[in-house]
Short mmCIF file of C-alpha atoms in Angstrom, two decimals:
data_model
loop_
_atom_site.label_atom_id
_atom_site.label_comp_id
_atom_site.label_asym_id
_atom_site.label_seq_id
_atom_site.Cartn_x
_atom_site.Cartn_y
_atom_site.Cartn_z
CA UNK A 1 -25.64 119.43 90.02
CA UNK A 2 -25.91 121.34 93.24
CA UNK A 3 -27.52 124.58 94.24
CA UNK A 4 -29.55 126.39 96.79
CA UNK A 5 -32.50 125.05 98.79
CA UNK A 6 -34.79 125.40 95.75
CA UNK A 7 -32.68 122.92 93.80
CA UNK A 8 -32.40 119.15 93.86
CA UNK A 9 -28.98 117.53 93.66
CA UNK A 10 -28.82 115.31 90.56
CA UNK A 11 -25.82 113.40 89.28
CA UNK A 12 -25.33 112.14 85.75
CA UNK A 13 -25.97 108.62 87.13
CA UNK A 14 -29.32 109.83 88.50
CA UNK A 15 -30.24 111.17 85.08
CA UNK A 16 -29.15 107.92 83.44
CA UNK A 17 -31.35 105.90 85.83
CA UNK A 18 -34.35 108.12 85.06
CA UNK A 19 -33.70 107.88 81.31
CA UNK A 20 -33.46 104.08 81.48
CA UNK A 21 -36.76 103.87 83.35
CA UNK A 22 -38.45 106.24 80.89
CA UNK A 23 -37.04 104.35 77.90
CA UNK A 24 -38.29 101.01 79.24
CA UNK A 25 -41.74 102.50 79.82
CA UNK A 26 -41.94 104.09 76.37
CA UNK A 27 -40.57 101.03 74.62
CA UNK A 28 -43.69 99.13 75.70
CA UNK A 29 -45.83 101.51 73.63
CA UNK A 30 -43.83 101.51 70.40
CA UNK A 31 -45.98 98.75 68.91
CA UNK A 32 -49.08 100.93 69.27
CA UNK A 33 -47.42 103.70 67.28
CA UNK A 34 -45.93 101.35 64.70
CA UNK A 35 -49.30 99.68 64.08
CA UNK A 36 -50.60 103.12 63.07
CA UNK A 37 -47.47 104.41 61.30
CA UNK A 38 -45.36 101.38 60.31
CA UNK A 39 -42.91 103.39 58.18
CA UNK A 40 -42.14 106.08 60.78
CA UNK A 41 -39.10 105.25 62.92
CA UNK A 42 -38.92 108.58 64.79
CA UNK A 43 -40.41 107.39 68.10
CA UNK A 44 -38.22 104.26 68.07
CA UNK A 45 -35.19 106.49 67.44
CA UNK A 46 -36.14 108.67 70.44
CA UNK A 47 -36.37 105.61 72.70
CA UNK A 48 -33.07 104.38 71.28
CA UNK A 49 -31.41 107.72 72.06
CA UNK A 50 -32.75 107.57 75.62
CA UNK A 51 -31.28 104.07 76.01
CA UNK A 52 -27.97 105.25 74.55
CA UNK A 53 -27.75 108.04 77.13
CA UNK A 54 -28.82 105.69 79.93
CA UNK A 55 -26.01 103.31 78.98
CA UNK A 56 -23.30 105.96 79.06
CA UNK A 57 -23.83 108.13 76.00
CA UNK A 58 -23.74 111.88 75.96
CA UNK A 59 -26.66 114.12 76.81
CA UNK A 60 -26.76 116.28 73.74
CA UNK A 61 -28.05 116.97 70.28
CA UNK A 62 -29.18 113.42 69.49
CA UNK A 63 -31.52 113.32 72.48
CA UNK A 64 -32.98 116.72 71.72
CA UNK A 65 -33.36 116.05 68.00
CA UNK A 66 -35.01 112.66 68.46
CA UNK A 67 -37.36 114.05 71.12
CA UNK A 68 -38.49 116.79 68.75
CA UNK A 69 -38.82 114.29 65.89
CA UNK A 70 -41.02 112.02 68.03
CA UNK A 71 -43.18 115.03 68.87
CA UNK A 72 -43.56 115.76 65.15
CA UNK A 73 -44.38 112.09 64.55
CA UNK A 74 -47.23 112.40 67.06
CA UNK A 75 -48.80 115.05 64.84
CA UNK A 76 -48.86 112.64 61.88
CA UNK A 77 -50.77 109.84 63.59
CA UNK A 78 -54.23 108.63 62.74
CA UNK A 79 -55.24 107.59 66.27
CA UNK A 80 -55.06 109.03 69.77
CA UNK A 81 -53.39 105.83 70.95
CA UNK A 82 -50.54 106.24 68.45
CA UNK A 83 -50.20 109.90 69.40
CA UNK A 84 -49.83 108.95 73.08
CA UNK A 85 -47.24 106.33 72.16
CA UNK A 86 -45.20 108.92 70.24
CA UNK A 87 -45.48 111.29 73.21
CA UNK A 88 -44.17 108.48 75.43
CA UNK A 89 -41.13 108.17 73.16
CA UNK A 90 -40.61 111.94 73.16
CA UNK A 91 -40.84 111.93 76.96
CA UNK A 92 -38.25 109.15 77.19
CA UNK A 93 -35.69 111.17 75.25
CA UNK A 94 -36.56 114.29 77.25
CA UNK A 95 -36.17 112.48 80.60
CA UNK A 96 -32.42 113.09 80.45
CA UNK A 97 -33.23 116.80 80.80
CA UNK A 98 -34.80 116.54 84.23
CA UNK A 99 -34.12 119.91 85.84
CA UNK A 100 -32.79 120.16 89.40
CA UNK A 101 -35.66 122.43 90.43
CA UNK A 102 -37.77 121.60 93.47
CA UNK A 103 -41.00 121.79 91.52
CA UNK A 104 -43.75 119.20 91.18
CA UNK A 105 -43.81 119.77 87.42
CA UNK A 106 -40.38 118.14 87.15
CA UNK A 107 -41.98 114.81 88.11
CA UNK A 108 -43.37 114.74 84.56
CA UNK A 109 -39.80 114.30 83.26
CA UNK A 110 -39.48 111.18 85.39
CA UNK A 111 -42.95 109.68 84.87
CA UNK A 112 -44.28 111.21 81.66
CA UNK A 113 -43.09 108.40 79.40
CA UNK A 114 -44.78 105.83 81.62
CA UNK A 115 -48.05 107.75 81.82
CA UNK A 116 -48.23 108.34 78.06
CA UNK A 117 -47.40 104.68 77.40
CA UNK A 118 -50.13 103.55 79.80
CA UNK A 119 -52.60 105.92 78.14
CA UNK A 120 -51.63 104.59 74.71
CA UNK A 121 -52.35 101.06 75.92
CA UNK A 122 -55.70 102.12 77.37
CA UNK A 123 -56.78 103.78 74.14
CA UNK A 124 -55.60 100.86 72.02
CA UNK A 125 -57.79 98.62 74.19
CA UNK A 126 -60.92 100.71 73.63
CA UNK A 127 -60.19 103.26 76.38
CA UNK A 128 -60.04 100.60 79.09
CA UNK A 129 -58.62 102.08 82.32
CA UNK A 130 -57.82 98.62 83.68
CA UNK A 131 -55.29 98.17 80.88
CA UNK A 132 -53.54 101.40 81.92
CA UNK A 133 -53.58 100.29 85.55
CA UNK A 134 -51.93 97.03 84.54
CA UNK A 135 -49.21 98.93 82.69
CA UNK A 136 -48.61 101.13 85.72
CA UNK A 137 -48.22 98.04 87.92
CA UNK A 138 -45.57 96.69 85.54
CA UNK A 139 -43.75 100.02 85.65
CA UNK A 140 -43.75 100.05 89.45
CA UNK A 141 -42.24 96.55 89.44
CA UNK A 142 -39.62 97.70 86.91
CA UNK A 143 -38.50 100.69 88.97
CA UNK A 144 -35.06 100.62 90.48
CA UNK A 145 -34.10 102.03 93.88
CA UNK A 146 -32.19 104.78 92.04
CA UNK A 147 -35.32 105.93 90.18
CA UNK A 148 -37.40 105.96 93.36
CA UNK A 149 -34.64 107.85 95.18
CA UNK A 150 -34.58 110.55 92.49
CA UNK A 151 -38.38 110.78 92.46
CA UNK A 152 -38.50 111.23 96.22
CA UNK A 153 -36.28 114.32 95.97
CA UNK A 154 -39.14 116.13 94.25
CA UNK A 155 -42.60 117.12 95.49
CA UNK A 156 -45.53 114.86 94.58
CA UNK A 157 -46.83 115.06 91.01
CA UNK A 158 -48.98 118.12 90.29
CA UNK A 159 -52.74 118.17 89.81
CA UNK A 160 -54.35 118.56 86.41
CA UNK A 161 -53.31 117.13 83.08
CA UNK A 162 -56.42 115.08 82.32
CA UNK A 163 -56.11 111.31 82.16
CA UNK A 164 -52.34 111.42 81.57
CA UNK A 165 -51.97 113.63 84.64
CA UNK A 166 -54.03 111.14 86.61
CA UNK A 167 -51.79 108.30 85.40
CA UNK A 168 -48.70 110.31 86.41
CA UNK A 169 -50.13 110.75 89.91
CA UNK A 170 -51.01 107.06 90.20
CA UNK A 171 -47.51 106.06 89.10
CA UNK A 172 -46.00 108.64 91.45
CA UNK A 173 -47.95 107.24 94.40
CA UNK A 174 -47.06 103.67 93.48
CA UNK A 175 -43.36 104.39 93.22
CA UNK A 176 -43.20 106.47 96.39
CA UNK A 177 -44.78 103.61 98.32
CA UNK A 178 -41.96 101.21 97.38
CA UNK A 179 -39.38 100.14 99.93
CA UNK A 180 -36.19 98.40 99.01
CA UNK A 181 -34.10 96.22 101.28
CA UNK A 182 -30.38 95.90 100.91
#
């Protein structure tokens, strides 16, 4: 995708790299959701759809439908931790729809799954911020040069958003500080 100066150039490979990163991040939180709602496969299906796209599948109805289904699953949870885990799954499926707009809000498409997964882990551990920090460190180590390259095409993550917004900004800073050698 190309455009004027207010747009970011994104290829399908860029979107696949972002979706793979988001799926890996969200996958780590599925157990939190499934402990709360063991018979609800909607978040797992959303993560699966993100992986399918990342591995060469089409960006279409399956991603959108599973993202919406994971969002509905979040409404049926009994705990805030499970709700955050479902939002992580929804964010993973939605990551394929990163828009080529030079806006800080687009960073949420890249990092939202990771931030919601980290928040789910924190809440599951009694609202322990050190648990979320540990998850963010794992995500930074998991990031590929392609993901960091895409992230760096956008402005830094926006302010606001409560604890999840704070986790997005921490992950954003951690990823932007990475250097890769060839």
